[in-house]
XYZ file of C-alpha atoms in Angstrom:
220
model
C -4.487 0.701 -7.405
C -1.601 3.164 -7.039
C -4.117 5.954 -6.589
C -5.655 4.145 -3.626
C -2.241 3.719 -2.019
C -1.547 7.426 -2.462
C -4.767 8.572 -0.812
C -5.241 5.875 1.823
C -4.484 7.039 5.340
C -2.533 4.459 7.320
C -2.734 3.929 11.049
C 0.960 4.554 11.572
C 0.782 8.303 12.205
C -2.950 8.335 11.602
C -5.033 11.090 13.003
C -2.086 12.603 14.849
C -0.378 13.752 11.678
C -3.549 14.488 9.769
C -4.751 16.827 12.504
C -1.396 18.427 13.226
C -0.424 21.611 11.444
C 2.828 23.180 10.376
C 3.675 26.146 12.545
C 5.912 27.892 10.045
C 9.104 27.646 8.017
C 11.592 29.473 5.851
C 11.767 29.819 2.126
C 12.160 26.587 0.176
C 15.329 25.971 -1.763
C 14.901 23.741 -4.816
C 16.591 20.386 -4.365
C 16.715 20.413 -0.555
C 14.372 19.376 2.209
C 13.867 22.476 4.299
C 13.844 22.649 8.056
C 10.369 23.536 9.212
C 8.788 24.196 12.588
C 6.680 21.151 13.365
C 3.678 20.797 15.617
C 4.704 19.022 18.810
C 2.471 16.048 18.035
C 4.106 15.583 14.636
C 7.586 15.821 16.084
C 6.753 13.337 18.844
C 5.292 10.814 16.394
C 8.380 11.053 14.194
C 10.716 10.695 17.165
C 8.930 7.526 18.255
C 9.068 6.089 14.759
C 12.799 6.744 14.441
C 13.581 5.270 17.876
C 11.901 1.923 17.131
C 14.915 -0.386 17.155
C 13.342 -3.615 16.015
C 15.167 -5.312 13.109
C 13.567 -4.751 9.688
C 12.489 -8.343 9.174
C 9.183 -8.763 7.325
C 6.469 -10.540 9.281
C 3.208 -11.865 7.847
C -0.248 -12.676 9.098
C -0.696 -15.717 6.878
C 0.986 -17.913 4.272
C -0.685 -16.106 1.385
C 0.823 -12.800 2.489
C 4.223 -14.438 2.829
C 3.922 -15.885 -0.685
C 2.989 -12.472 -2.138
C 5.977 -10.908 -0.457
C 8.302 -13.605 -1.777
C 7.019 -13.082 -5.317
C 7.568 -9.337 -4.954
C 11.031 -9.880 -3.508
C 12.096 -12.214 -6.321
C 10.902 -9.779 -8.983
C 12.551 -6.754 -7.367
C 15.789 -8.623 -6.716
C 16.075 -9.463 -10.389
C 15.461 -5.830 -11.379
C 17.925 -4.538 -8.805
C 20.736 -6.974 -9.557
C 22.581 -4.612 -11.882
C 22.539 -1.779 -9.339
C 23.273 -3.935 -6.275
C 25.145 -7.002 -7.561
C 26.047 -8.432 -4.142
C 23.251 -10.819 -3.163
C 23.475 -10.262 0.598
C 23.485 -6.482 0.218
C 20.548 -6.674 -2.176
C 18.596 -8.949 0.147
C 19.142 -6.748 3.193
C 18.268 -3.650 1.196
C 14.992 -5.047 -0.142
C 13.964 -6.419 3.249
C 14.605 -3.026 4.833
C 12.976 -1.046 2.028
C 9.831 -3.178 2.120
C 9.655 -3.080 5.909
C 10.174 0.650 6.268
C 7.849 1.497 3.389
C 4.976 -0.632 4.621
C 5.309 0.429 8.257
C 4.979 4.027 7.036
C 1.986 3.208 4.824
C 3.896 3.670 1.567
C 4.020 1.541 -1.561
C 7.501 -0.072 -1.621
C 7.634 0.631 -5.350
C 7.241 4.345 -4.671
C 10.154 4.239 -2.232
C 12.325 2.346 -4.715
C 11.470 4.889 -7.404
C 12.324 7.776 -5.115
C 15.675 6.174 -4.274
C 16.381 5.744 -7.986
C 15.890 9.473 -8.504
C 17.566 10.641 -5.301
C 20.741 8.560 -5.157
C 20.691 5.964 -7.959
C 21.002 3.355 -5.177
C 24.309 4.731 -3.877
C 24.522 4.168 -0.132
C 27.102 6.892 0.439
C 25.720 9.491 -1.951
C 26.043 13.085 -0.734
C 24.360 15.981 -2.519
C 25.789 19.466 -2.931
C 23.426 20.544 -0.154
C 24.682 17.772 2.130
C 21.767 15.329 1.863
C 22.934 11.805 2.599
C 22.432 8.207 1.642
C 19.875 6.253 -0.349
C 16.957 8.612 0.327
C 19.087 11.763 0.529
C 18.067 12.774 4.029
C 19.214 16.195 5.174
C 21.382 15.984 8.302
C 19.322 18.527 10.248
C 16.646 15.855 10.696
C 18.889 13.949 13.101
C 18.746 16.916 15.450
C 15.021 17.517 15.005
C 13.757 13.960 15.534
C 16.826 11.809 16.189
C 19.937 11.550 18.329
C 21.992 14.102 16.337
C 24.173 11.313 14.893
C 24.542 12.493 11.317
C 26.869 9.646 10.396
C 24.019 7.210 11.025
C 22.336 8.485 7.865
C 24.780 6.292 5.951
C 23.390 3.245 7.751
C 20.952 1.526 5.433
C 18.042 0.978 7.811
C 18.454 4.338 9.520
C 18.432 6.176 6.211
C 15.392 4.312 4.940
C 13.537 4.841 8.208
C 14.168 8.578 8.202
C 13.286 8.902 4.530
C 10.065 6.892 4.711
C 8.968 8.583 7.941
C 9.571 12.055 6.499
C 7.776 11.271 3.241
C 4.795 9.831 5.160
C 4.662 13.014 7.228
C 4.637 15.170 4.108
C 1.882 13.102 2.502
C -0.270 13.553 5.597
C 0.499 17.259 5.752
C -0.577 17.584 2.118
C -3.838 15.734 2.747
C -2.792 12.705 0.695
C -1.587 14.699 -2.309
C 1.508 12.768 -3.350
C 2.527 15.295 -5.985
C 2.802 18.102 -3.442
C 4.333 15.814 -0.820
C 7.114 14.800 -3.190
C 7.784 18.420 -3.971
C 8.039 19.165 -0.267
C 10.406 16.198 0.210
C 12.651 17.693 -2.460
C 12.236 21.275 -1.259
C 10.591 22.268 -4.537
C 6.888 22.199 -3.665
C 4.705 23.237 -6.577
C 7.359 22.611 -9.227
C 6.790 19.650 -11.568
C 10.237 18.256 -12.338
C 10.949 16.255 -9.207
C 7.465 14.783 -8.590
C 7.209 13.796 -12.245
C 10.629 12.128 -12.118
C 9.720 10.070 -9.050
C 6.298 9.087 -10.392
C 7.944 7.992 -13.640
C 10.609 5.997 -11.788
C 7.889 4.362 -9.672
C 6.711 2.559 -12.802
C 10.051 0.717 -12.941
C 9.346 -0.852 -9.543
C 5.671 -1.714 -9.756
C 4.723 -5.336 -9.283
C 1.365 -6.159 -10.771
C 1.228 -9.937 -11.132
C -0.591 -10.693 -7.899
C -0.724 -7.324 -6.141
C 2.230 -8.559 -4.195
C 2.235 -6.213 -1.265
C -1.470 -5.583 -0.713
C -2.376 -6.577 2.793
C 1.145 -7.718 3.600
C 2.266 -5.145 6.083
C 4.973 -5.425 8.681
C 3.427 -6.494 11.949
C 3.450 -3.722 14.495
């Protein structure tokens, strides 16, 4: 089931990203996303995704999808309580994480696992390289595809949107190979430590009871 979610191409960036190619880039530095020259079509798709200002409220096509989401939410909220004890903060975080993950064609559990590895769920985490927030987004991205407001990377939804959009882009660039995409996200493509850590953490956030998120995607 996870394998299908890794390989499956979603309509979000669809053929645009799959067909687009990297034009170049500098040497990777382990532990950091690197700034790369992007094909214009890739850059445009990312810019549009980041600019979408709709609130991250889950929407469902039927009652069954809503029920699956609620079951997922309840399970994840219980697991996350120790890390995010405030109920309102936890609720807003899970709503945003689910919304941004599914709109980017990602398993929400994968995103939660990546956040566990990247920031341990610390909203204001800053790495030695300057990466910021839950998903440790490098500030240069705000100039490449955003409005150059680096402070916004400490905003929960903004950080999650950047992180999910960038990871989706890397997955498409790597032809669906999640292992390589995770390495690229971390700036350590081809090295095993980071991808293995995220894939291991993903297991902590899987929800298997009723395939809670299958088919329940944020309405676009």
